[in-house]
PDB file of C-alpha atoms and ligand atoms in Angstrom:
ATOM      1  CA  MET K 142      -6.092  13.631  47.070  1.00 31.00           C
ATOM      2  CA  THR K 143      -8.819  12.730  49.778  1.00 32.00           C
ATOM      3  CA  GLY K 144     -11.178   9.836  50.130  1.00 34.00           C
ATOM      4  CA  THR K 145     -10.362   6.211  49.937  1.00 33.00           C
ATOM      5  CA  SER K 146     -10.902   3.513  47.319  1.00 35.00           C
ATOM      6  CA  ARG K 147     -13.025   0.969  47.631  1.00 36.00           C
ATOM      7  CA  LYS K 148     -12.730  -2.852  45.891  1.00 36.00           C
ATOM      8  CA  THR K 149     -15.878  -2.271  46.202  1.00 38.00           C
ATOM      9  CA  ASN K 150     -15.995   0.217  43.739  1.00 42.00           C
ATOM     10  CA  ASN K 151     -14.883  -2.118  41.016  1.00 40.00           C
ATOM     11  CA  PRO K 152     -17.679  -2.546  38.489  1.00 43.00           C
ATOM     12  CA  SER K 153     -16.168  -5.701  36.719  1.00 41.00           C
ATOM     13  CA  LEU K 154     -17.662  -8.332  38.508  1.00 47.00           C
ATOM     14  CA  THR K 155     -20.659  -8.620  37.118  1.00 59.00           C
ATOM     15  CA  GLN K 156     -20.896  -6.226  34.133  1.00 78.00           C
ATOM     16  CA  LEU K 157     -21.285  -7.521  30.795  1.00 89.00           C
ATOM     17  CA  LYS K 158     -18.942  -8.529  28.913  1.00 91.00           C
ATOM     18  CA  ILE K 159     -18.484  -7.131  25.028  1.00 91.00           C
ATOM     19  CA  PRO K 160     -18.778 -10.506  22.798  1.00 93.00           C
ATOM     20  CA  ARG K 161     -21.719 -10.999  25.350  1.00 95.00           C
ATOM     21  CA  LYS K 162     -23.076  -7.209  24.429  1.00 94.00           C
ATOM     22  CA  ARG K 163     -22.400  -7.601  21.229  1.00 95.00           C
ATOM     23  CA  VAL K 164     -24.349 -10.841  20.294  1.00 97.00           C
ATOM     24  CA  LEU K 165     -27.502  -9.618  22.747  1.00 97.00           C
ATOM     25  CA  SER K 166     -26.897  -6.395  20.445  1.00 97.00           C
ATOM     26  CA  ALA K 167     -27.239  -8.436  17.340  1.00 97.00           C
ATOM     27  CA  LEU K 168     -29.924 -10.606  18.819  1.00 98.00           C
ATOM     28  CA  ALA K 169     -31.850  -6.964  19.543  1.00 98.00           C
ATOM     29  CA  ARG K 170     -31.579  -6.130  16.449  1.00 97.00           C
ATOM     30  CA  GLY K 171     -32.572  -8.559  13.997  1.00 97.00           C
ATOM     31  CA  VAL K 172     -35.900  -8.807  16.620  1.00 98.00           C
ATOM     32  CA  ALA K 173     -37.078  -6.020  16.128  1.00 97.00           C
ATOM     33  CA  ASP K 174     -36.431  -5.457  12.303  1.00 97.00           C
ATOM     34  CA  LEU K 175     -38.528  -8.584  11.833  1.00 97.00           C
ATOM     35  CA  TYR K 176     -41.611  -7.165  13.883  1.00 96.00           C
ATOM     36  CA  CYS K 177     -41.084  -4.184  13.912  1.00 95.00           C
ATOM     37  CA  PRO K 178     -38.690  -2.165  10.661  1.00 94.00           C
ATOM     38  CA  ASP K 179     -40.440   1.496  11.496  1.00 92.00           C
ATOM     39  CA  LEU K 180     -40.268   3.449  14.608  1.00 89.00           C
ATOM     40  CA  PRO K 181     -41.204   3.179  17.198  1.00 90.00           C
ATOM     41  CA  ILE K 182     -40.709  -0.604  18.365  1.00 97.00           C
ATOM     42  CA  LEU K 183     -43.957  -1.981  20.274  1.00 97.00           C
ATOM     43  CA  PRO K 184     -42.912  -4.909  22.472  1.00 97.00           C
ATOM     44  CA  GLU K 185     -47.005  -5.680  22.481  1.00 97.00           C
ATOM     45  CA  GLN K 186     -46.319  -5.688  18.764  1.00 97.00           C
ATOM     46  CA  ILE K 187     -43.278  -8.422  18.745  1.00 98.00           C
ATOM     47  CA  ALA K 188     -44.648 -10.296  21.821  1.00 98.00           C
ATOM     48  CA  LYS K 189     -48.426 -10.988  19.694  1.00 97.00           C
ATOM     49  CA  ALA K 190     -46.567 -11.853  16.394  1.00 97.00           C
ATOM     50  CA  SER K 191     -44.068 -14.329  18.310  1.00 96.00           C
ATOM     51  CA  GLY K 192     -47.086 -16.367  20.023  1.00 96.00           C
ATOM     52  CA  LEU K 193     -46.807 -14.638  23.858  1.00 97.00           C
ATOM     53  CA  THR K 194     -50.181 -14.103  25.527  1.00 97.00           C
ATOM     54  CA  PHE K 195     -49.376 -10.906  28.218  1.00 97.00           C
ATOM     55  CA  ASN K 196     -51.878  -9.078  29.831  1.00 96.00           C
ATOM     56  CA  TYR K 197     -51.599  -5.992  32.371  1.00 97.00           C
ATOM     57  CA  GLY K 198     -53.044  -6.058  36.472  1.00 94.00           C
ATOM     58  CA  ASN K 199     -52.791  -4.565  39.558  1.00 94.00           C
ATOM     59  CA  TYR K 200     -49.910  -6.999  41.691  1.00 90.00           C
ATOM     60  CA  GLU K 201     -48.958  -4.400  43.772  1.00 90.00           C
ATOM     61  CA  ASP K 202     -45.488  -4.369  45.113  1.00 84.00           C
ATOM     62  CA  TYR K 203     -44.699  -8.140  43.329  1.00 85.00           C
ATOM     63  CA  PHE K 204     -42.674  -7.359  40.589  1.00 87.00           C
ATOM     64  CA  ASP K 205     -42.794  -4.984  37.099  1.00 90.00           C
ATOM     65  CA  GLY K 206     -42.818  -7.000  34.689  1.00 94.00           C
ATOM     66  CA  MET K 207     -43.158 -11.688  34.421  1.00 94.00           C
ATOM     67  CA  LEU K 208     -42.918 -13.882  32.215  1.00 94.00           C
ATOM     68  CA  GLU K 209     -44.365 -17.384  33.040  1.00 92.00           C
ATOM     69  CA  HIS K 210     -43.851 -20.728  31.010  1.00 92.00           C
ATOM     70  CA  ILE K 211     -46.007 -23.359  31.497  1.00 87.00           C
ATOM     71  CA  ALA K 212     -46.489 -26.938  29.201  1.00 86.00           C
ATOM     72  CA  GLY K 213     -45.000 -24.503  26.241  1.00 87.00           C
ATOM     73  CA  ASP K 214     -46.581 -21.602  26.304  1.00 93.00           C
ATOM     74  CA  PHE K 215     -45.140 -18.377  26.907  1.00 95.00           C
ATOM     75  CA  HIS K 216     -46.685 -15.100  29.739  1.00 96.00           C
ATOM     76  CA  ILE K 217     -45.751 -12.170  30.863  1.00 96.00           C
ATOM     77  CA  TYR K 218     -47.492 -10.300  33.198  1.00 96.00           C
ATOM     78  CA  MET K 219     -47.506  -6.617  33.167  1.00 96.00           C
ATOM     79  CA  ASN K 220     -48.114  -4.228  36.673  1.00 93.00           C
ATOM     80  CA  LEU K 221     -49.851  -1.577  35.930  1.00 93.00           C
ATOM     81  CA  ASP K 222     -49.344  -0.538  39.904  1.00 89.00           C
ATOM     82  CA  LYS K 223     -45.638  -0.227  38.946  1.00 87.00           C
ATOM     83  CA  SER K 224     -46.421   1.901  35.393  1.00 89.00           C
ATOM     84  CA  LEU K 225     -48.946   2.635  33.326  1.00 89.00           C
ATOM     85  CA  GLN K 226     -49.589   1.274  30.131  1.00 91.00           C
ATOM     86  CA  ASN K 227     -47.539   2.059  27.147  1.00 90.00           C
ATOM     87  CA  SER K 228     -45.210   4.672  29.616  1.00 94.00           C
ATOM     88  CA  THR K 229     -42.045   4.600  29.171  1.00 95.00           C
ATOM     89  CA  ARG K 230     -41.521   2.943  32.110  1.00 94.00           C
ATOM     90  CA  SER K 231     -43.528   0.125  30.608  1.00 96.00           C
ATOM     91  CA  ARG K 232     -42.341  -0.599  27.644  1.00 97.00           C
ATOM     92  CA  PHE K 233     -38.640  -1.089  28.989  1.00 96.00           C
ATOM     93  CA  THR K 234     -39.702  -3.662  30.980  1.00 96.00           C
ATOM     94  CA  PHE K 235     -42.221  -5.432  28.628  1.00 97.00           C
ATOM     95  CA  ALA K 236     -38.902  -5.431  25.979  1.00 97.00           C
ATOM     96  CA  HIS K 237     -36.962  -6.854  28.727  1.00 96.00           C
ATOM     97  CA  GLU K 238     -39.141  -9.969  29.504  1.00 96.00           C
ATOM     98  CA  LEU K 239     -39.010 -10.798  26.069  1.00 97.00           C
ATOM     99  CA  GLY K 240     -35.354 -10.697  26.252  1.00 97.00           C
ATOM    100  CA  HIS K 241     -36.376 -13.324  28.704  1.00 95.00           C
ATOM    101  CA  TYR K 242     -37.726 -14.943  25.979  1.00 96.00           C
ATOM    102  CA  PHE K 243     -35.583 -14.176  23.299  1.00 97.00           C
ATOM    103  CA  ILE K 244     -32.090 -15.123  25.118  1.00 96.00           C
ATOM    104  CA  ASP K 245     -31.732 -18.304  23.775  1.00 96.00           C
ATOM    105  CA  GLU K 246     -29.992 -19.379  27.355  1.00 94.00           C
ATOM    106  CA  HIS K 247     -32.986 -17.644  30.057  1.00 93.00           C
ATOM    107  CA  ARG K 248     -35.837 -19.323  27.896  1.00 93.00           C
ATOM    108  CA  ILE K 249     -34.278 -22.627  28.037  1.00 92.00           C
ATOM    109  CA  ALA K 250     -33.812 -22.654  31.615  1.00 91.00           C
ATOM    110  CA  LEU K 251     -37.802 -21.517  32.210  1.00 90.00           C
ATOM    111  CA  GLU K 252     -38.968 -24.267  29.357  1.00 89.00           C
ATOM    112  CA  ALA K 253     -36.177 -26.527  31.497  1.00 88.00           C
ATOM    113  CA  GLY K 254     -38.019 -25.566  34.557  1.00 83.00           C
ATOM    114  CA  LEU K 255     -34.709 -24.886  36.810  1.00 77.00           C
ATOM    115  CA  THR K 256     -36.545 -21.415  36.926  1.00 73.00           C
ATOM    116  CA  PRO K 257     -40.180 -21.023  37.940  1.00 68.00           C
ATOM    117  CA  SER K 258     -40.761 -17.106  36.277  1.00 76.00           C
ATOM    118  CA  HIS K 259     -38.875 -14.469  36.507  1.00 76.00           C
ATOM    119  CA  PRO K 260     -40.559 -11.714  37.950  1.00 81.00           C
ATOM    120  CA  SER K 261     -38.196  -8.192  37.248  1.00 83.00           C
ATOM    121  CA  TYR K 262     -37.969  -5.684  38.811  1.00 84.00           C
ATOM    122  CA  THR K 263     -37.441  -2.195  36.830  1.00 80.00           C
ATOM    123  CA  ASN K 264     -34.758  -0.341  38.833  1.00 79.00           C
ATOM    124  CA  PHE K 265     -31.240  -1.044  37.443  1.00 83.00           C
ATOM    125  CA  GLN K 266     -29.722  -2.774  40.808  1.00 79.00           C
ATOM    126  CA  SER K 267     -30.056  -5.833  40.321  1.00 82.00           C
ATOM    127  CA  GLU K 268     -26.662  -7.766  40.072  1.00 80.00           C
ATOM    128  CA  ASN K 269     -28.358 -10.868  38.682  1.00 87.00           C
ATOM    129  CA  ILE K 270     -26.627 -11.120  35.142  1.00 90.00           C
ATOM    130  CA  ILE K 271     -29.829 -12.279  34.417  1.00 90.00           C
ATOM    131  CA  GLU K 272     -31.163  -9.211  35.241  1.00 91.00           C
ATOM    132  CA  LYS K 273     -28.352  -7.147  33.676  1.00 93.00           C
ATOM    133  CA  GLU K 274     -28.743  -9.673  30.353  1.00 95.00           C
ATOM    134  CA  ALA K 275     -32.453  -8.571  29.849  1.00 95.00           C
ATOM    135  CA  ASP K 276     -31.785  -4.908  30.666  1.00 94.00           C
ATOM    136  CA  TYR K 277     -28.950  -4.749  28.247  1.00 96.00           C
ATOM    137  CA  PHE K 278     -31.494  -6.351  25.591  1.00 97.00           C
ATOM    138  CA  ALA K 279     -34.352  -3.704  26.337  1.00 97.00           C
ATOM    139  CA  SER K 280     -32.273  -1.285  25.393  1.00 97.00           C
ATOM    140  CA  CYS K 281     -31.467  -2.837  22.233  1.00 98.00           C
ATOM    141  CA  LEU K 282     -34.569  -3.641  21.048  1.00 98.00           C
ATOM    142  CA  LEU K 283     -35.477  -0.809  21.885  1.00 98.00           C
ATOM    143  CA  MET K 284     -32.982   1.713  20.244  1.00 98.00           C
ATOM    144  CA  PRO K 285     -31.788  -1.603  17.843  1.00 97.00           C
ATOM    145  CA  GLU K 286     -27.848  -1.053  16.684  1.00 96.00           C
ATOM    146  CA  ASN K 287     -27.604   0.299  12.544  1.00 95.00           C
ATOM    147  CA  ARG K 288     -31.187   2.868  13.578  1.00 96.00           C
ATOM    148  CA  PHE K 289     -29.140   3.892  17.346  1.00 97.00           C
ATOM    149  CA  LYS K 290     -25.777   4.008  15.810  1.00 95.00           C
ATOM    150  CA  ALA K 291     -27.084   5.945  12.646  1.00 95.00           C
ATOM    151  CA  ASP K 292     -28.954   8.450  14.760  1.00 96.00           C
ATOM    152  CA  CYS K 293     -25.863   9.281  17.364  1.00 95.00           C
ATOM    153  CA  ASN K 294     -23.341   9.887  14.362  1.00 92.00           C
ATOM    154  CA  ARG K 295     -20.523  12.561  14.822  1.00 89.00           C
ATOM    155  CA  LYS K 296     -23.383  14.379  17.359  1.00 94.00           C
ATOM    156  CA  PRO K 297     -22.162  15.430  19.950  1.00 95.00           C
ATOM    157  CA  PHE K 298     -23.120  14.212  23.166  1.00 96.00           C
ATOM    158  CA  GLY K 299     -25.347  16.753  25.797  1.00 96.00           C
ATOM    159  CA  PRO K 300     -28.846  17.027  26.765  1.00 97.00           C
ATOM    160  CA  GLU K 301     -30.052  17.837  23.160  1.00 97.00           C
ATOM    161  CA  LEU K 302     -28.464  14.203  21.878  1.00 97.00           C
ATOM    162  CA  ILE K 303     -30.673  12.936  25.058  1.00 97.00           C
ATOM    163  CA  ASN K 304     -33.644  14.917  24.297  1.00 97.00           C
ATOM    164  CA  SER K 305     -34.052  14.396  20.765  1.00 97.00           C
ATOM    165  CA  LEU K 306     -33.111  10.571  20.501  1.00 97.00           C
ATOM    166  CA  THR K 307     -35.029   9.529  24.147  1.00 97.00           C
ATOM    167  CA  GLN K 308     -38.407  11.293  22.010  1.00 97.00           C
ATOM    168  CA  LYS K 309     -37.701   9.279  19.029  1.00 97.00           C
ATOM    169  CA  TYR K 310     -37.565   5.760  20.439  1.00 97.00           C
ATOM    170  CA  ASN K 311     -39.807   6.717  23.336  1.00 97.00           C
ATOM    171  CA  VAL K 312     -37.686   5.588  26.110  1.00 97.00           C
ATOM    172  CA  SER K 313     -36.407   6.933  29.308  1.00 95.00           C
ATOM    173  CA  ALA K 314     -33.319   8.911  29.698  1.00 96.00           C
ATOM    174  CA  THR K 315     -32.357   5.938  31.765  1.00 95.00           C
ATOM    175  CA  ALA K 316     -32.843   3.540  28.948  1.00 96.00           C
ATOM    176  CA  PHE K 317     -31.046   6.091  26.543  1.00 97.00           C
ATOM    177  CA  LEU K 318     -28.193   5.872  28.839  1.00 96.00           C
ATOM    178  CA  LEU K 319     -28.147   2.641  28.893  1.00 95.00           C
ATOM    179  CA  ARG K 320     -27.787   1.749  25.451  1.00 96.00           C
ATOM    180  CA  TYR K 321     -25.451   5.188  25.161  1.00 97.00           C
ATOM    181  CA  VAL K 322     -23.354   4.223  28.044  1.00 95.00           C
ATOM    182  CA  HIS K 323     -22.487   0.638  25.267  1.00 92.00           C
ATOM    183  CA  SER K 324     -22.423   2.521  22.308  1.00 91.00           C
ATOM    184  CA  GLU K 325     -18.705   3.059  21.997  1.00 85.00           C
ATOM    185  CA  GLN K 326     -19.643   6.835  21.264  1.00 90.00           C
ATOM    186  CA  VAL K 327     -17.538   8.521  23.848  1.00 94.00           C
ATOM    187  CA  PRO K 328     -16.160   6.978  26.892  1.00 95.00           C
ATOM    188  CA  LEU K 329     -18.970   7.997  29.351  1.00 96.00           C
ATOM    189  CA  MET K 330     -19.678   6.970  32.781  1.00 96.00           C
ATOM    190  CA  VAL K 331     -23.901   7.150  34.173  1.00 96.00           C
ATOM    191  CA  ILE K 332     -24.460   7.005  38.003  1.00 96.00           C
ATOM    192  CA  CYS K 333     -27.458   7.358  39.912  1.00 95.00           C
ATOM    193  CA  SER K 334     -27.400   8.438  43.180  1.00 96.00           C
ATOM    194  CA  LYS K 335     -30.581   8.905  45.500  1.00 96.00           C
ATOM    195  CA  LYS K 336     -30.170  11.443  49.078  1.00 95.00           C
ATOM    196  CA  GLY K 337     -26.562  11.670  48.289  1.00 95.00           C
ATOM    197  CA  LYS K 338     -26.065   7.729  47.553  1.00 95.00           C
ATOM    198  CA  ILE K 339     -24.720   6.438  45.062  1.00 95.00           C
ATOM    199  CA  SER K 340     -27.587   3.210  43.860  1.00 92.00           C
ATOM    200  CA  TRP K 341     -26.314   1.987  41.028  1.00 91.00           C
ATOM    201  CA  ARG K 342     -23.400   2.607  37.670  1.00 92.00           C
ATOM    202  CA  TRP K 343     -22.409   2.349  34.119  1.00 92.00           C
ATOM    203  CA  GLU K 344     -19.257   3.387  32.433  1.00 93.00           C
ATOM    204  CA  SER K 345     -17.941   2.653  28.868  1.00 93.00           C
ATOM    205  CA  ASP K 346     -15.112   0.194  28.466  1.00 91.00           C
ATOM    206  CA  ASP K 347     -12.855   2.477  27.104  1.00 92.00           C
ATOM    207  CA  PHE K 348     -14.022   5.012  30.131  1.00 92.00           C
ATOM    208  CA  GLU K 349     -10.284   4.537  32.010  1.00 89.00           C
ATOM    209  CA  PHE K 350     -11.736   6.323  35.342  1.00 89.00           C
ATOM    210  CA  LYS K 351     -12.056   3.202  37.927  1.00 85.00           C
ATOM    211  CA  TYR K 352     -11.966   4.051  41.350  1.00 89.00           C
ATOM    212  CA  LEU K 353     -14.886   6.749  42.392  1.00 91.00           C
ATOM    213  CA  LYS K 354     -14.018   9.089  45.252  1.00 91.00           C
ATOM    214  CA  SER K 355     -16.553   8.079  47.491  1.00 86.00           C
ATOM    215  CA  VAL K 356     -17.022   7.459  51.144  1.00 86.00           C
ATOM    216  CA  LYS K 357     -19.749   5.027  52.423  1.00 89.00           C
ATOM    217  CA  GLY K 358     -21.284   5.255  48.635  1.00 91.00           C
ATOM    218  CA  SER K 359     -21.215   8.959  49.505  1.00 95.00           C
ATOM    219  CA  ILE K 360     -21.244  11.350  45.657  1.00 96.00           C
ATOM    220  CA  PRO K 361     -17.833  12.366  46.137  1.00 94.00           C
ATOM    221  CA  GLY K 362     -18.269  16.137  47.139  1.00 91.00           C
ATOM    222  CA  VAL K 363     -16.560  18.234  44.655  1.00 91.00           C
ATOM    223  CA  SER K 364     -18.961  17.623  41.691  1.00 95.00           C
ATOM    224  CA  VAL K 365     -21.710  19.603  39.717  1.00 96.00           C
ATOM    225  CA  THR K 366     -23.872  16.259  41.704  1.00 97.00           C
ATOM    226  CA  ALA K 367     -23.118  17.352  45.500  1.00 96.00           C
ATOM    227  CA  GLU K 368     -24.034  21.361  44.741  1.00 95.00           C
ATOM    228  CA  PHE K 369     -27.784  20.067  44.165  1.00 96.00           C
ATOM    229  CA  TYR K 370     -27.602  17.549  47.234  1.00 96.00           C
ATOM    230  CA  LYS K 371     -25.960  20.632  49.465  1.00 95.00           C
ATOM    231  CA  ASN K 372     -27.610  23.847  47.758  1.00 94.00           C
ATOM    232  CA  GLY K 373     -30.257  22.314  45.857  1.00 94.00           C
ATOM    233  CA  THR K 374     -28.236  24.230  42.797  1.00 94.00           C
ATOM    234  CA  GLU K 375     -29.620  22.605  38.598  1.00 95.00           C
ATOM    235  CA  TYR K 376     -27.890  23.175  35.817  1.00 95.00           C
ATOM    236  CA  THR K 377     -29.083  23.348  32.563  1.00 93.00           C
ATOM    237  CA  VAL K 378     -26.215  22.644  30.688  1.00 96.00           C
ATOM    238  CA  PRO K 379     -23.248  20.301  31.253  1.00 96.00           C
ATOM    239  CA  GLN K 380     -20.188  21.713  33.227  1.00 96.00           C
ATOM    240  CA  ASN K 381     -16.976  21.458  31.997  1.00 92.00           C
ATOM    241  CA  ASP K 382     -15.192  22.826  34.709  1.00 87.00           C
ATOM    242  CA  LEU K 383     -14.476  19.468  36.607  1.00 90.00           C
ATOM    243  CA  TYR K 384     -11.253  17.629  36.895  1.00 90.00           C
ATOM    244  CA  ALA K 385     -10.979  13.982  36.668  1.00 91.00           C
ATOM    245  CA  GLU K 386      -9.759  14.086  40.045  1.00 90.00           C
ATOM    246  CA  ASP K 387     -12.350  15.275  41.706  1.00 92.00           C
ATOM    247  CA  TRP K 388     -14.073  12.604  40.647  1.00 93.00           C
ATOM    248  CA  PHE K 389     -11.687  10.017  41.212  1.00 92.00           C
ATOM    249  CA  ASN K 390      -9.061   7.703  42.997  1.00 88.00           C
ATOM    250  CA  TYR K 391      -6.164   7.759  39.815  1.00 74.00           C
ATOM    251  CA  THR K 392      -2.971   6.876  38.988  1.00 67.00           C
ATOM    252  CA  ASP K 393      -2.140   7.642  35.388  1.00 69.00           C
ATOM    253  CA  HIS K 394      -2.464  11.147  35.203  1.00 65.00           C
ATOM    254  CA  GLU K 395      -0.845  14.292  36.290  1.00 66.00           C
ATOM    255  CA  PRO K 396      -3.420  15.938  39.256  1.00 65.00           C
ATOM    256  CA  ASN K 397      -5.261  18.790  38.131  1.00 69.00           C
ATOM    257  CA  THR K 398      -4.770  18.252  34.150  1.00 79.00           C
ATOM    258  CA  PHE K 399      -7.797  16.322  33.331  1.00 86.00           C
ATOM    259  CA  ARG K 400     -10.556  17.226  32.727  1.00 90.00           C
ATOM    260  CA  LEU K 401     -14.616  15.887  32.690  1.00 93.00           C
ATOM    261  CA  LYS K 402     -17.753  17.303  31.480  1.00 96.00           C
ATOM    262  CA  GLU K 403     -20.308  16.682  34.243  1.00 97.00           C
ATOM    263  CA  PHE K 404     -24.118  17.201  33.663  1.00 98.00           C
ATOM    264  CA  CYS K 405     -26.696  15.854  35.758  1.00 97.00           C
ATOM    265  CA  ILE K 406     -30.901  14.751  35.411  1.00 97.00           C
ATOM    266  CA  TYR K 407     -32.604  15.784  38.520  1.00 95.00           C
ATOM    267  CA  ALA K 408     -35.813  13.056  38.452  1.00 91.00           C
ATOM    268  CA  LYS K 409     -37.508  14.432  41.027  1.00 87.00           C
ATOM    269  CA  LYS K 410     -40.546  12.605  41.755  1.00 86.00           C
ATOM    270  CA  GLN K 411     -38.348   9.350  41.756  1.00 86.00           C
ATOM    271  CA  GLY K 412     -35.794  10.931  43.682  1.00 90.00           C
ATOM    272  CA  MET K 413     -32.597  10.745  41.727  1.00 94.00           C
ATOM    273  CA  VAL K 414     -30.032  11.971  40.659  1.00 97.00           C
ATOM    274  CA  LEU K 415     -28.282  10.656  36.641  1.00 97.00           C
ATOM    275  CA  THR K 416     -24.978  12.138  36.422  1.00 97.00           C
ATOM    276  CA  MET K 417     -22.884  11.880  33.472  1.00 97.00           C
ATOM    277  CA  LEU K 418     -19.432  12.785  33.501  1.00 97.00           C
ATOM    278  CA  TRP K 419     -17.447  11.646  30.281  1.00 96.00           C
ATOM    279  CA  TYR K 420     -14.125  13.153  27.981  1.00 93.00           C
TER     280      TYR K 420
HETATM  281 ZN1   ZN T  23     -36.096 -10.133  34.135  1.00 74.14          ZN
END
């Protein structure tokens, strides 16, 4: 094995715990079923029905969305300089702000003045547990548990499923993956990288490999993702000739026996690659 195992790759510190995920998913499902029994989920409709006000404006780089509380009233600011109204990104940001309202602890902190407002960034890089909770709530609101599970049931993970469900739920691939990785369908890791460096990662609770074979945050050299960064090679279908040891330092399996599938979404506009590893 080459590469070094760095403890900084340990993801468990700020991951949401399973019981908390269940609470957030059930809460989001309840809100979705009450206000939007049909698809797609409309965050603006949920806000109106809940007595929240909102506006879209040009706020440069300050935030994607923000929830503000003044004297009992809540208002959501949406930043058009970050995303167009009704785009998948904007829908996710709006759902995230609704999370800060519907999650009791978040709303109570705002009402108590403990936090003046919640400026939020839709880039999934925050290590703040509050932001992770609102992101997870957003994914569960836009893709409610009962409907999402029925749509995923017995369907193999891969590009076809991603395409059909991102369209059905009107969400980005990133939002879909955040929902899917926590839906206990298949052991899956999702890695976002830019210029060959890992920005963030998510993995399902049953994904057993934890320590990336990554030096200083780089993508491991023997991988589909690395091929793109080295040669610009793009695959349109999942590759299944990867070994787990190409990506991970691990101890419980014999080397060269455990295979992974790897598939990438090349989001060139955002300059990022979404890598999916599963088995
Ligand atoms: Zn937030």
